[in-house]
PDB file of C-alpha atoms and ligand atoms in Angstrom:
ATOM      1  CA  MET A  10      57.229  82.581 109.527  1.00 50.00           C
ATOM      2  CA  ASP A  11      53.932  83.777 108.064  1.00 57.00           C
ATOM      3  CA  ARG A  12      54.288  87.031 109.918  1.00 59.00           C
ATOM      4  CA  ILE A  13      57.581  87.936 108.253  1.00 64.00           C
ATOM      5  CA  ARG A  14      56.522  86.627 104.852  1.00 63.00           C
ATOM      6  CA  LYS A  15      53.386  88.732 105.060  1.00 62.00           C
ATOM      7  CA  ALA A  16      55.448  91.745 106.016  1.00 62.00           C
ATOM      8  CA  LEU A  17      57.779  91.138 103.073  1.00 66.00           C
ATOM      9  CA  ASP A  18      54.740  90.792 100.800  1.00 60.00           C
ATOM     10  CA  LEU A  19      53.327  93.999 102.219  1.00 54.00           C
ATOM     11  CA  ALA A  20      56.639  95.719 101.717  1.00 58.00           C
ATOM     12  CA  ARG A  21      56.644  94.649  98.057  1.00 55.00           C
ATOM     13  CA  LEU A  22      53.071  95.730  97.599  1.00 46.00           C
ATOM     14  CA  GLU A  23      53.701  99.098  99.133  1.00 49.00           C
ATOM     15  CA  ARG A  24      56.689  99.612  96.900  1.00 54.00           C
ATOM     16  CA  SER A  25      54.826  98.226  93.848  1.00 43.00           C
ATOM     17  CA  GLN A  26      57.719  95.902  93.259  1.00 41.00           C
ATOM     18  CA  PRO A  27      57.365  92.640  91.360  1.00 35.00           C
ATOM     19  CA  SER A  28      57.637  89.393  93.292  1.00 33.00           C
ATOM     20  CA  GLU A  29      60.952  89.385  95.050  1.00 36.00           C
ATOM     21  CA  VAL A  30      63.751  87.037  95.853  1.00 39.00           C
ATOM     22  CA  GLU A  31      63.157  84.552  98.582  1.00 41.00           C
ATOM     23  CA  SER A  32      65.813  82.290  97.397  1.00 38.00           C
ATOM     24  CA  HIS A  33      64.896  79.377  99.627  1.00 34.00           C
ATOM     25  CA  GLU A  34      61.368  79.119  98.319  1.00 32.00           C
ATOM     26  CA  GLY A  35      62.336  77.120  95.307  1.00 31.00           C
ATOM     27  CA  ASN A  36      59.851  78.945  93.108  1.00 32.00           C
ATOM     28  CA  VAL A  37      62.488  80.930  91.276  1.00 35.00           C
ATOM     29  CA  ARG A  38      63.978  79.484  88.144  1.00 37.00           C
ATOM     30  CA  GLU A  39      67.744  79.763  88.091  1.00 43.00           C
ATOM     31  CA  LEU A  40      68.494  81.407  84.750  1.00 42.00           C
ATOM     32  CA  PRO A  41      72.036  81.514  83.427  1.00 45.00           C
ATOM     33  CA  ALA A  42      73.265  85.007  84.112  1.00 51.00           C
ATOM     34  CA  GLU A  43      74.409  85.219  80.491  1.00 45.00           C
ATOM     35  CA  LEU A  44      70.780  85.322  79.378  1.00 43.00           C
ATOM     36  CA  LEU A  45      70.181  88.385  81.476  1.00 48.00           C
ATOM     37  CA  THR A  46      72.888  90.533  80.043  1.00 48.00           C
ATOM     38  CA  LYS A  47      73.648  91.814  76.582  1.00 50.00           C
ATOM     39  CA  PRO A  48      75.778  89.224  74.818  1.00 47.00           C
ATOM     40  CA  ARG A  49      79.385  90.211  75.233  1.00 54.00           C
ATOM     41  CA  ALA A  50      82.730  88.600  75.682  1.00 63.00           C
ATOM     42  CA  ALA A  51      83.945  87.723  79.158  1.00 63.00           C
ATOM     43  CA  PRO A  52      86.304  90.386  80.504  1.00 62.00           C
ATOM     44  CA  PRO A  53      89.991  89.496  80.156  1.00 65.00           C
ATOM     45  CA  PRO A  54      91.680  87.991  83.236  1.00 68.00           C
ATOM     46  CA  ILE A  55      92.550  90.656  85.783  1.00 73.00           C
ATOM     47  CA  THR A  56      96.118  91.205  86.885  1.00 75.00           C
ATOM     48  CA  TYR A  57      96.175  92.858  90.281  1.00 80.00           C
ATOM     49  CA  THR A  58      98.904  95.441  90.661  1.00 80.00           C
ATOM     50  CA  ARG A  59      98.060  97.877  93.440  1.00 87.00           C
ATOM     51  CA  THR A  60      95.231  95.692  94.810  1.00 93.00           C
ATOM     52  CA  LYS A  61      96.681  93.463  97.520  1.00 95.00           C
ATOM     53  CA  VAL A  62      96.162  89.737  97.134  1.00 96.00           C
ATOM     54  CA  PHE A  63      95.510  87.532 100.177  1.00 96.00           C
ATOM     55  CA  SER A  64      94.632  83.898 100.726  1.00 97.00           C
ATOM     56  CA  PRO A  65      91.520  83.319 102.823  1.00 97.00           C
ATOM     57  CA  ALA A  66      91.645  80.077 104.811  1.00 97.00           C
ATOM     58  CA  ALA A  67      88.941  77.594 103.870  1.00 96.00           C
ATOM     59  CA  GLU A  68      88.046  76.887 107.510  1.00 97.00           C
ATOM     60  CA  VAL A  69      87.602  80.617 108.236  1.00 98.00           C
ATOM     61  CA  LEU A  70      85.243  80.965 105.286  1.00 97.00           C
ATOM     62  CA  GLU A  71      83.300  77.898 106.293  1.00 96.00           C
ATOM     63  CA  ARG A  72      83.015  79.015 109.917  1.00 97.00           C
ATOM     64  CA  ASN A  73      81.767  82.388 108.736  1.00 97.00           C
ATOM     65  CA  ARG A  74      79.136  80.963 106.409  1.00 96.00           C
ATOM     66  CA  ILE A  75      80.837  82.063 103.192  1.00 97.00           C
ATOM     67  CA  VAL A  76      79.671  79.613 100.569  1.00 95.00           C
ATOM     68  CA  ASN A  77      81.653  78.006  97.790  1.00 93.00           C
ATOM     69  CA  PRO A  78      79.876  79.797  94.923  1.00 91.00           C
ATOM     70  CA  GLY A  79      80.086  77.076  92.298  1.00 88.00           C
ATOM     71  CA  SER A  80      79.075  74.213  94.558  1.00 91.00           C
ATOM     72  CA  ARG A  81      75.806  72.327  94.648  1.00 92.00           C
ATOM     73  CA  GLU A  82      75.238  73.141  98.322  1.00 92.00           C
ATOM     74  CA  GLU A  83      71.763  74.513  98.994  1.00 92.00           C
ATOM     75  CA  ALA A  84      73.176  77.827 100.182  1.00 92.00           C
ATOM     76  CA  ALA A  85      75.287  78.248  97.035  1.00 94.00           C
ATOM     77  CA  VAL A  86      72.256  77.511  94.859  1.00 94.00           C
ATOM     78  CA  ALA A  87      70.190  80.009  96.871  1.00 94.00           C
ATOM     79  CA  PHE A  88      72.802  82.736  96.393  1.00 95.00           C
ATOM     80  CA  ARG A  89      73.049  81.995  92.670  1.00 95.00           C
ATOM     81  CA  MET A  90      69.298  82.495  92.421  1.00 95.00           C
ATOM     82  CA  LEU A  91      69.567  85.691  94.380  1.00 96.00           C
ATOM     83  CA  ARG A  92      72.358  86.836  92.039  1.00 96.00           C
ATOM     84  CA  THR A  93      70.242  86.066  88.997  1.00 95.00           C
ATOM     85  CA  GLN A  94      67.243  88.020  90.191  1.00 95.00           C
ATOM     86  CA  VAL A  95      69.287  90.942  91.435  1.00 96.00           C
ATOM     87  CA  LEU A  96      71.194  91.106  88.139  1.00 95.00           C
ATOM     88  CA  GLN A  97      68.013  90.873  86.132  1.00 95.00           C
ATOM     89  CA  ARG A  98      66.552  93.890  87.891  1.00 96.00           C
ATOM     90  CA  MET A  99      69.762  95.860  87.979  1.00 96.00           C
ATOM     91  CA  ASN A 100      70.460  95.243  84.296  1.00 94.00           C
ATOM     92  CA  ALA A 101      66.946  96.316  83.368  1.00 96.00           C
ATOM     93  CA  HIS A 102      67.748  99.756  84.760  1.00 96.00           C
ATOM     94  CA  GLY A 103      71.465  99.923  84.040  1.00 94.00           C
ATOM     95  CA  TRP A 104      72.202  99.995  87.801  1.00 95.00           C
ATOM     96  CA  ARG A 105      75.559  98.888  89.124  1.00 96.00           C
ATOM     97  CA  SER A 106      75.520  99.796  92.814  1.00 97.00           C
ATOM     98  CA  LEU A 107      73.477  98.067  95.486  1.00 98.00           C
ATOM     99  CA  ALA A 108      73.328  98.442  99.270  1.00 98.00           C
ATOM    100  CA  VAL A 109      72.342  95.677 101.655  1.00 98.00           C
ATOM    101  CA  PHE A 110      69.863  96.904 104.273  1.00 98.00           C
ATOM    102  CA  SER A 111      68.117  95.356 107.252  1.00 98.00           C
ATOM    103  CA  PRO A 112      66.138  96.716 110.187  1.00 98.00           C
ATOM    104  CA  CYS A 113      68.376  95.605 113.061  1.00 97.00           C
ATOM    105  CA  ALA A 114      71.772  94.212 114.001  1.00 97.00           C
ATOM    106  CA  GLU A 115      72.651  90.595 113.227  1.00 96.00           C
ATOM    107  CA  ASP A 116      69.898  90.136 110.644  1.00 97.00           C
ATOM    108  CA  GLY A 117      72.443  88.753 108.181  1.00 97.00           C
ATOM    109  CA  LYS A 118      73.431  91.770 106.064  1.00 98.00           C
ATOM    110  CA  THR A 119      77.152  91.068 105.989  1.00 98.00           C
ATOM    111  CA  THR A 120      76.651  87.352 105.361  1.00 98.00           C
ATOM    112  CA  THR A 121      74.314  88.200 102.476  1.00 98.00           C
ATOM    113  CA  ALA A 122      76.575  90.964 101.103  1.00 98.00           C
ATOM    114  CA  ILE A 123      79.669  88.745 101.037  1.00 98.00           C
ATOM    115  CA  ASN A 124      77.912  85.745  99.544  1.00 97.00           C
ATOM    116  CA  LEU A 125      76.152  87.839  96.916  1.00 97.00           C
ATOM    117  CA  ALA A 126      79.454  89.470  95.926  1.00 97.00           C
ATOM    118  CA  VAL A 127      81.160  86.073  95.780  1.00 97.00           C
ATOM    119  CA  SER A 128      78.353  84.681  93.671  1.00 96.00           C
ATOM    120  CA  LEU A 129      78.335  87.686  91.300  1.00 96.00           C
ATOM    121  CA  ALA A 130      82.068  87.447  90.775  1.00 95.00           C
ATOM    122  CA  ASN A 131      81.802  83.727  90.173  1.00 93.00           C
ATOM    123  CA  ASP A 132      79.752  84.477  87.067  1.00 88.00           C
ATOM    124  CA  HIS A 133      82.460  84.966  84.469  1.00 83.00           C
ATOM    125  CA  LEU A 134      80.695  87.972  82.935  1.00 85.00           C
ATOM    126  CA  HIS A 135      80.758  89.982  86.117  1.00 86.00           C
ATOM    127  CA  THR A 136      83.237  91.427  88.496  1.00 92.00           C
ATOM    128  CA  ALA A 137      82.256  92.635  91.945  1.00 96.00           C
ATOM    129  CA  VAL A 138      83.538  95.067  94.547  1.00 97.00           C
ATOM    130  CA  LEU A 139      82.295  94.591  98.100  1.00 98.00           C
ATOM    131  CA  VAL A 140      82.557  97.788 100.143  1.00 98.00           C
ATOM    132  CA  ASP A 141      82.339  97.771 103.945  1.00 98.00           C
ATOM    133  CA  PHE A 142      80.659 101.052 104.801  1.00 98.00           C
ATOM    134  CA  ASP A 143      79.387  99.741 108.141  1.00 98.00           C
ATOM    135  CA  PHE A 144      81.489 101.992 110.315  1.00 98.00           C
ATOM    136  CA  LYS A 145      79.483 101.076 113.414  1.00 98.00           C
ATOM    137  CA  HIS A 146      80.374  97.403 113.271  1.00 98.00           C
ATOM    138  CA  PRO A 147      82.668  96.616 110.345  1.00 98.00           C
ATOM    139  CA  THR A 148      83.001  92.855 109.920  1.00 98.00           C
ATOM    140  CA  VAL A 149      83.701  92.124 106.244  1.00 98.00           C
ATOM    141  CA  ALA A 150      87.455  91.814 106.875  1.00 98.00           C
ATOM    142  CA  SER A 151      87.201  89.507 109.876  1.00 98.00           C
ATOM    143  CA  ARG A 152      84.641  87.314 108.118  1.00 98.00           C
ATOM    144  CA  VAL A 153      87.226  86.488 105.449  1.00 98.00           C
ATOM    145  CA  GLY A 154      90.184  86.352 107.847  1.00 98.00           C
ATOM    146  CA  LEU A 155      91.756  89.596 106.639  1.00 98.00           C
ATOM    147  CA  ALA A 156      93.478  92.243 108.781  1.00 97.00           C
ATOM    148  CA  PRO A 157      93.645  95.216 106.393  1.00 97.00           C
ATOM    149  CA  VAL A 158      96.506  97.673 106.685  1.00 97.00           C
ATOM    150  CA  LEU A 159      94.323 100.417 105.226  1.00 98.00           C
ATOM    151  CA  GLY A 160      90.567 100.341 104.818  1.00 98.00           C
ATOM    152  CA  SER A 161      87.449 102.201 103.786  1.00 98.00           C
ATOM    153  CA  ASP A 162      87.527 104.022 107.151  1.00 98.00           C
ATOM    154  CA  ASP A 163      90.896 105.456 106.139  1.00 98.00           C
ATOM    155  CA  ALA A 164      89.673 106.319 102.650  1.00 98.00           C
ATOM    156  CA  ILE A 165      86.543 108.115 103.845  1.00 98.00           C
ATOM    157  CA  SER A 166      88.593 109.987 106.460  1.00 98.00           C
ATOM    158  CA  HIS A 167      91.016 111.271 103.784  1.00 97.00           C
ATOM    159  CA  ARG A 168      93.849 109.146 105.171  1.00 97.00           C
ATOM    160  CA  ALA A 169      94.189 106.879 102.147  1.00 97.00           C
ATOM    161  CA  ALA A 170      93.457 106.587  98.443  1.00 97.00           C
ATOM    162  CA  VAL A 171      90.806 104.029  97.482  1.00 96.00           C
ATOM    163  CA  GLU A 172      93.271 102.014  95.422  1.00 94.00           C
ATOM    164  CA  ASP A 173      95.470 101.483  98.504  1.00 96.00           C
ATOM    165  CA  CYS A 174      92.576  99.876 100.396  1.00 97.00           C
ATOM    166  CA  LEU A 175      91.583  97.181  97.909  1.00 96.00           C
ATOM    167  CA  TYR A 176      92.122  93.457  98.494  1.00 97.00           C
ATOM    168  CA  HIS A 177      91.628  90.462  96.235  1.00 97.00           C
ATOM    169  CA  PRO A 178      90.906  87.100  97.892  1.00 97.00           C
ATOM    170  CA  GLU A 179      92.827  84.424  96.044  1.00 96.00           C
ATOM    171  CA  GLY A 180      90.556  81.764  94.598  1.00 94.00           C
ATOM    172  CA  PHE A 181      87.707  84.255  94.086  1.00 95.00           C
ATOM    173  CA  ASP A 182      88.352  85.534  90.576  1.00 93.00           C
ATOM    174  CA  ARG A 183      86.903  88.932  89.700  1.00 93.00           C
ATOM    175  CA  LEU A 184      86.160  89.778  93.368  1.00 96.00           C
ATOM    176  CA  VAL A 185      87.686  92.796  95.090  1.00 96.00           C
ATOM    177  CA  LEU A 186      87.079  93.775  98.721  1.00 98.00           C
ATOM    178  CA  PHE A 187      87.177  97.301 100.067  1.00 98.00           C
ATOM    179  CA  PRO A 188      87.035  96.401 103.760  1.00 98.00           C
ATOM    180  CA  ALA A 189      86.950  98.666 106.812  1.00 98.00           C
ATOM    181  CA  ARG A 190      89.771  98.436 109.306  1.00 98.00           C
ATOM    182  CA  ALA A 191      88.043  99.983 112.337  1.00 97.00           C
ATOM    183  CA  PRO A 192      84.801 101.694 113.405  1.00 98.00           C
ATOM    184  CA  LEU A 193      84.444 105.464 113.004  1.00 98.00           C
ATOM    185  CA  SER A 194      82.657 108.091 115.021  1.00 96.00           C
ATOM    186  CA  HIS A 195      80.517 110.620 113.099  1.00 96.00           C
ATOM    187  CA  SER A 196      80.063 107.931 110.472  1.00 98.00           C
ATOM    188  CA  SER A 197      76.666 109.130 109.220  1.00 98.00           C
ATOM    189  CA  GLU A 198      78.076 112.598 108.541  1.00 98.00           C
ATOM    190  CA  LEU A 199      80.973 111.018 106.674  1.00 98.00           C
ATOM    191  CA  LEU A 200      78.668 108.722 104.688  1.00 98.00           C
ATOM    192  CA  ALA A 201      76.559 111.687 103.597  1.00 97.00           C
ATOM    193  CA  GLY A 202      79.573 113.888 102.944  1.00 97.00           C
ATOM    194  CA  PRO A 203      81.594 114.885  99.882  1.00 98.00           C
ATOM    195  CA  ARG A 204      84.354 112.290 100.343  1.00 98.00           C
ATOM    196  CA  SER A 205      81.748 109.522 100.369  1.00 98.00           C
ATOM    197  CA  ARG A 206      80.330 110.838  97.079  1.00 98.00           C
ATOM    198  CA  GLU A 207      83.821 111.012  95.657  1.00 98.00           C
ATOM    199  CA  ILE A 208      84.514 107.378  96.599  1.00 98.00           C
ATOM    200  CA  VAL A 209      81.185 106.191  95.179  1.00 97.00           C
ATOM    201  CA  SER A 210      81.855 107.917  91.890  1.00 95.00           C
ATOM    202  CA  GLU A 211      85.473 106.759  91.810  1.00 94.00           C
ATOM    203  CA  LEU A 212      84.373 103.140  92.287  1.00 94.00           C
ATOM    204  CA  ARG A 213      81.849 103.549  89.487  1.00 89.00           C
ATOM    205  CA  SER A 214      84.196 105.167  87.029  1.00 86.00           C
ATOM    206  CA  ARG A 215      87.248 103.064  87.822  1.00 79.00           C
ATOM    207  CA  TYR A 216      85.377  99.800  87.308  1.00 69.00           C
ATOM    208  CA  PRO A 217      82.798 100.379  84.577  1.00 69.00           C
ATOM    209  CA  ASP A 218      81.880  96.683  84.336  1.00 78.00           C
ATOM    210  CA  ARG A 219      81.637  96.048  88.026  1.00 91.00           C
ATOM    211  CA  ILE A 220      78.754  95.602  90.394  1.00 96.00           C
ATOM    212  CA  ILE A 221      79.467  97.467  93.620  1.00 97.00           C
ATOM    213  CA  ILE A 222      77.868  96.140  96.808  1.00 98.00           C
ATOM    214  CA  TYR A 223      77.784  98.206  99.995  1.00 98.00           C
ATOM    215  CA  ASP A 224      77.468  96.666 103.454  1.00 98.00           C
ATOM    216  CA  LEU A 225      75.875  99.143 105.889  1.00 98.00           C
ATOM    217  CA  PRO A 226      74.711  99.385 109.517  1.00 98.00           C
ATOM    218  CA  PRO A 227      71.086  98.534 110.369  1.00 98.00           C
ATOM    219  CA  VAL A 228      68.478 101.041 109.173  1.00 98.00           C
ATOM    220  CA  LEU A 229      66.677 101.425 112.498  1.00 98.00           C
ATOM    221  CA  THR A 230      69.550 101.717 114.953  1.00 96.00           C
ATOM    222  CA  ALA A 231      71.659 104.442 113.337  1.00 95.00           C
ATOM    223  CA  ASP A 232      71.153 107.044 110.639  1.00 97.00           C
ATOM    224  CA  ASP A 233      74.115 105.819 108.568  1.00 98.00           C
ATOM    225  CA  ALA A 234      72.152 103.631 106.157  1.00 98.00           C
ATOM    226  CA  LEU A 235      69.596 106.349 105.438  1.00 98.00           C
ATOM    227  CA  ALA A 236      72.319 108.960 105.074  1.00 98.00           C
ATOM    228  CA  PHE A 237      74.078 106.823 102.471  1.00 98.00           C
ATOM    229  CA  ALA A 238      71.003 105.435 100.659  1.00 98.00           C
ATOM    230  CA  PRO A 239      70.714 108.350  98.170  1.00 98.00           C
ATOM    231  CA  LEU A 240      74.170 107.488  96.823  1.00 98.00           C
ATOM    232  CA  VAL A 241      73.254 103.947  95.712  1.00 98.00           C
ATOM    233  CA  GLU A 242      71.059 103.007  92.799  1.00 97.00           C
ATOM    234  CA  CYS A 243      69.172 100.210  94.528  1.00 98.00           C
ATOM    235  CA  GLY A 244      68.951  98.074  97.649  1.00 98.00           C
ATOM    236  CA  LEU A 245      68.376  94.583  98.944  1.00 98.00           C
ATOM    237  CA  VAL A 246      66.475  94.127 102.210  1.00 98.00           C
ATOM    238  CA  VAL A 247      67.386  91.298 104.577  1.00 97.00           C
ATOM    239  CA  ALA A 248      65.002  90.110 107.279  1.00 96.00           C
ATOM    240  CA  SER A 249      65.736  87.419 109.790  1.00 94.00           C
ATOM    241  CA  GLU A 250      63.155  84.841 110.626  1.00 92.00           C
ATOM    242  CA  GLY A 251      62.385  84.639 114.309  1.00 91.00           C
ATOM    243  CA  ARG A 252      64.130  87.969 114.952  1.00 92.00           C
ATOM    244  CA  THR A 253      62.839  90.670 112.638  1.00 94.00           C
ATOM    245  CA  ARG A 254      59.625  92.253 113.847  1.00 96.00           C
ATOM    246  CA  ARG A 255      57.020  92.928 111.214  1.00 95.00           C
ATOM    247  CA  ASP A 256      56.661  96.579 112.243  1.00 97.00           C
ATOM    248  CA  ASP A 257      60.415  97.065 112.020  1.00 97.00           C
ATOM    249  CA  LEU A 258      60.484  95.636 108.525  1.00 97.00           C
ATOM    250  CA  VAL A 259      57.605  97.810 107.356  1.00 96.00           C
ATOM    251  CA  ARG A 260      59.243 100.872 108.937  1.00 98.00           C
ATOM    252  CA  THR A 261      62.552 100.038 107.236  1.00 98.00           C
ATOM    253  CA  VAL A 262      60.941  99.815 103.823  1.00 96.00           C
ATOM    254  CA  GLU A 263      59.035 103.045 104.471  1.00 97.00           C
ATOM    255  CA  LEU A 264      62.223 104.853 105.450  1.00 98.00           C
ATOM    256  CA  LEU A 265      63.923 103.636 102.268  1.00 98.00           C
ATOM    257  CA  GLU A 266      61.082 104.944 100.126  1.00 95.00           C
ATOM    258  CA  LYS A 267      63.332 106.652  97.595  1.00 95.00           C
ATOM    259  CA  THR A 268      65.641 103.652  97.108  1.00 97.00           C
ATOM    260  CA  PRO A 269      64.405 101.012  94.640  1.00 97.00           C
ATOM    261  CA  ILE A 270      64.439  97.608  96.342  1.00 97.00           C
ATOM    262  CA  VAL A 271      65.478  94.861  93.912  1.00 97.00           C
ATOM    263  CA  GLY A 272      65.047  91.966  96.293  1.00 93.00           C
ATOM    264  CA  THR A 273      64.315  90.712  99.758  1.00 93.00           C
ATOM    265  CA  VAL A 274      66.059  87.901 101.580  1.00 95.00           C
ATOM    266  CA  LEU A 275      64.520  85.964 104.447  1.00 93.00           C
ATOM    267  CA  ASN A 276      67.528  84.813 106.418  1.00 90.00           C
ATOM    268  CA  ARG A 277      67.501  81.948 108.895  1.00 85.00           C
ATOM    269  CA  ALA A 278      64.305  80.567 107.337  1.00 78.00           C
ATOM    270  CA  VAL A 279      63.404  77.405 109.224  1.00 68.00           C
ATOM    271  CA  ASP A 280      61.971  75.727 106.167  1.00 59.00           C
ATOM    272  CA  ALA A 281      65.088  76.385 104.105  1.00 50.00           C
ATOM    273  CA  VAL A 282      67.220  73.295 103.846  1.00 39.00           C
ATOM    274  CA  SER A 283      70.295  75.501 103.984  1.00 39.00           C
ATOM    275  CA  GLY A 284      69.162  77.745 106.772  1.00 39.00           C
ATOM    276  CA  TYR A 285      69.604  80.826 104.617  1.00 44.00           C
TER     277      TYR A 285
HETATM  278  N1  ATP B  21      71.313  81.841 108.216  1.00 68.51           N
HETATM  279  C1  ATP B  21      72.088  81.906 109.281  1.00 68.51           C
HETATM  280  N2  ATP B  21      72.114  80.893 110.153  1.00 68.51           N
HETATM  281  C2  ATP B  21      72.914  80.938 111.253  1.00 68.51           C
HETATM  282  N3  ATP B  21      73.727  81.968 111.559  1.00 68.51           N
HETATM  283  C3  ATP B  21      73.725  83.006 110.720  1.00 68.51           C
HETATM  284  C4  ATP B  21      72.922  83.044 109.541  1.00 68.51           C
HETATM  285  N4  ATP B  21      73.154  84.216 108.900  1.00 68.51           N
HETATM  286  C5  ATP B  21      74.043  84.880 109.644  1.00 68.51           C
HETATM  287  N5  ATP B  21      74.394  84.157 110.729  1.00 68.51           N
HETATM  288  C6  ATP B  21      75.326  84.551 111.777  1.00 68.51           C
HETATM  289  O1  ATP B  21      74.719  85.603 112.518  1.00 68.51           O
HETATM  290  C7  ATP B  21      75.692  86.591 112.854  1.00 68.51           C
HETATM  291  C8  ATP B  21      75.229  87.936 112.288  1.00 68.51           C
HETATM  292  O2  ATP B  21      75.233  87.855 110.865  1.00 68.51           O
HETATM  293  P1  ATP B  21      75.733  89.081 109.992  1.00 68.51           P
HETATM  294  O3  ATP B  21      77.028  89.574 110.495  1.00 68.51           O
HETATM  295  O4  ATP B  21      75.649  88.661 108.582  1.00 68.51           O
HETATM  296  O5  ATP B  21      74.587  90.109 110.347  1.00 68.51           O
HETATM  297  P2  ATP B  21      74.556  91.679 110.147  1.00 68.51           P
HETATM  298  O6  ATP B  21      73.150  92.033 109.825  1.00 68.51           O
HETATM  299  O7  ATP B  21      75.605  92.089 109.193  1.00 68.51           O
HETATM  300  O8  ATP B  21      74.932  92.199 111.613  1.00 68.51           O
HETATM  301  P3  ATP B  21      75.450  93.678 112.024  1.00 68.51           P
HETATM  302  O9  ATP B  21      74.243  94.577 111.895  1.00 68.51           O
HETATM  303  O10 ATP B  21      75.898  93.521 113.435  1.00 68.51           O
HETATM  304  O11 ATP B  21      76.541  94.059 111.083  1.00 68.51           O
HETATM  305  C9  ATP B  21      77.015  86.126 112.278  1.00 68.51           C
HETATM  306  O12 ATP B  21      77.724  85.462 113.293  1.00 68.51           O
HETATM  307  C10 ATP B  21      76.611  85.127 111.198  1.00 68.51           C
HETATM  308  O13 ATP B  21      77.577  84.124 111.008  1.00 68.51           O
HETATM  309 MG1   MG B  22      77.156  93.430 109.321  1.00 68.51          MG
END
């Protein structure tokens, strides 16, 4: 426990970041997101035309640790606090794209990415697009019980237009998923390539009010995350208690030196009531 916390502290120190999100610690005041943004009217309700609408089954979401964003469950509260801090830092810089990083596989990146996107979209002032750019082990679709016909793997391989790969989960207003259908070889080259840039800028310009969250492979086991990092404005680093080695975490933060880190999440914390 102390080991990882110390490593996270060290990571912050090295990056000269302010105190970061450890949502389970209970030392973060949950501010209404409205206070963190310029006062403005809520966006009008979205009518999905080309975006495909699907109905995720409640038991699939529950099994896959997707929280009900408005509930009073500990995990939902933790993700609302994470949302608040991430938004605060992103708004301060006018950033709208964020990638979720972690040192190794199974640290909890996808779980964090989905729940953060769900929580962001649940705030009526924000809409969110969750992009699965983990072409080593794409799991966003299966975690919500979706079998996409076309996905981000098709879009980045020039087989599909972005707008044909977007899905809206019913019941999650203002949330759009851009899931991957299948893994890809040569994914780091694709992620660093011109089509990837085109997609990133299309997502930004098509949805000016949206926060775009990218789920990526682990930083230390493939070069995909580092290849893509220059295309996002900021990152969130996930570490997993009992799994993440301190040296791996420090190395991860060092490798991401040019990407501003707006928060850290200690997943599977034993002292967290929720386990997040
Ligand atoms: N806090 C937690 N407690 C228990 N299980 C968890 C927790 N967070 C995630 N898991 C489970 O651990 C597994 C890995 O989580 P997740 O897919 O989010 O990790 P990941 O970092 O995206 O992995 P990969 O690098 O393989 O994509 C999943 O089965 C998920 O349900
Ligand atoms: Mg994942």
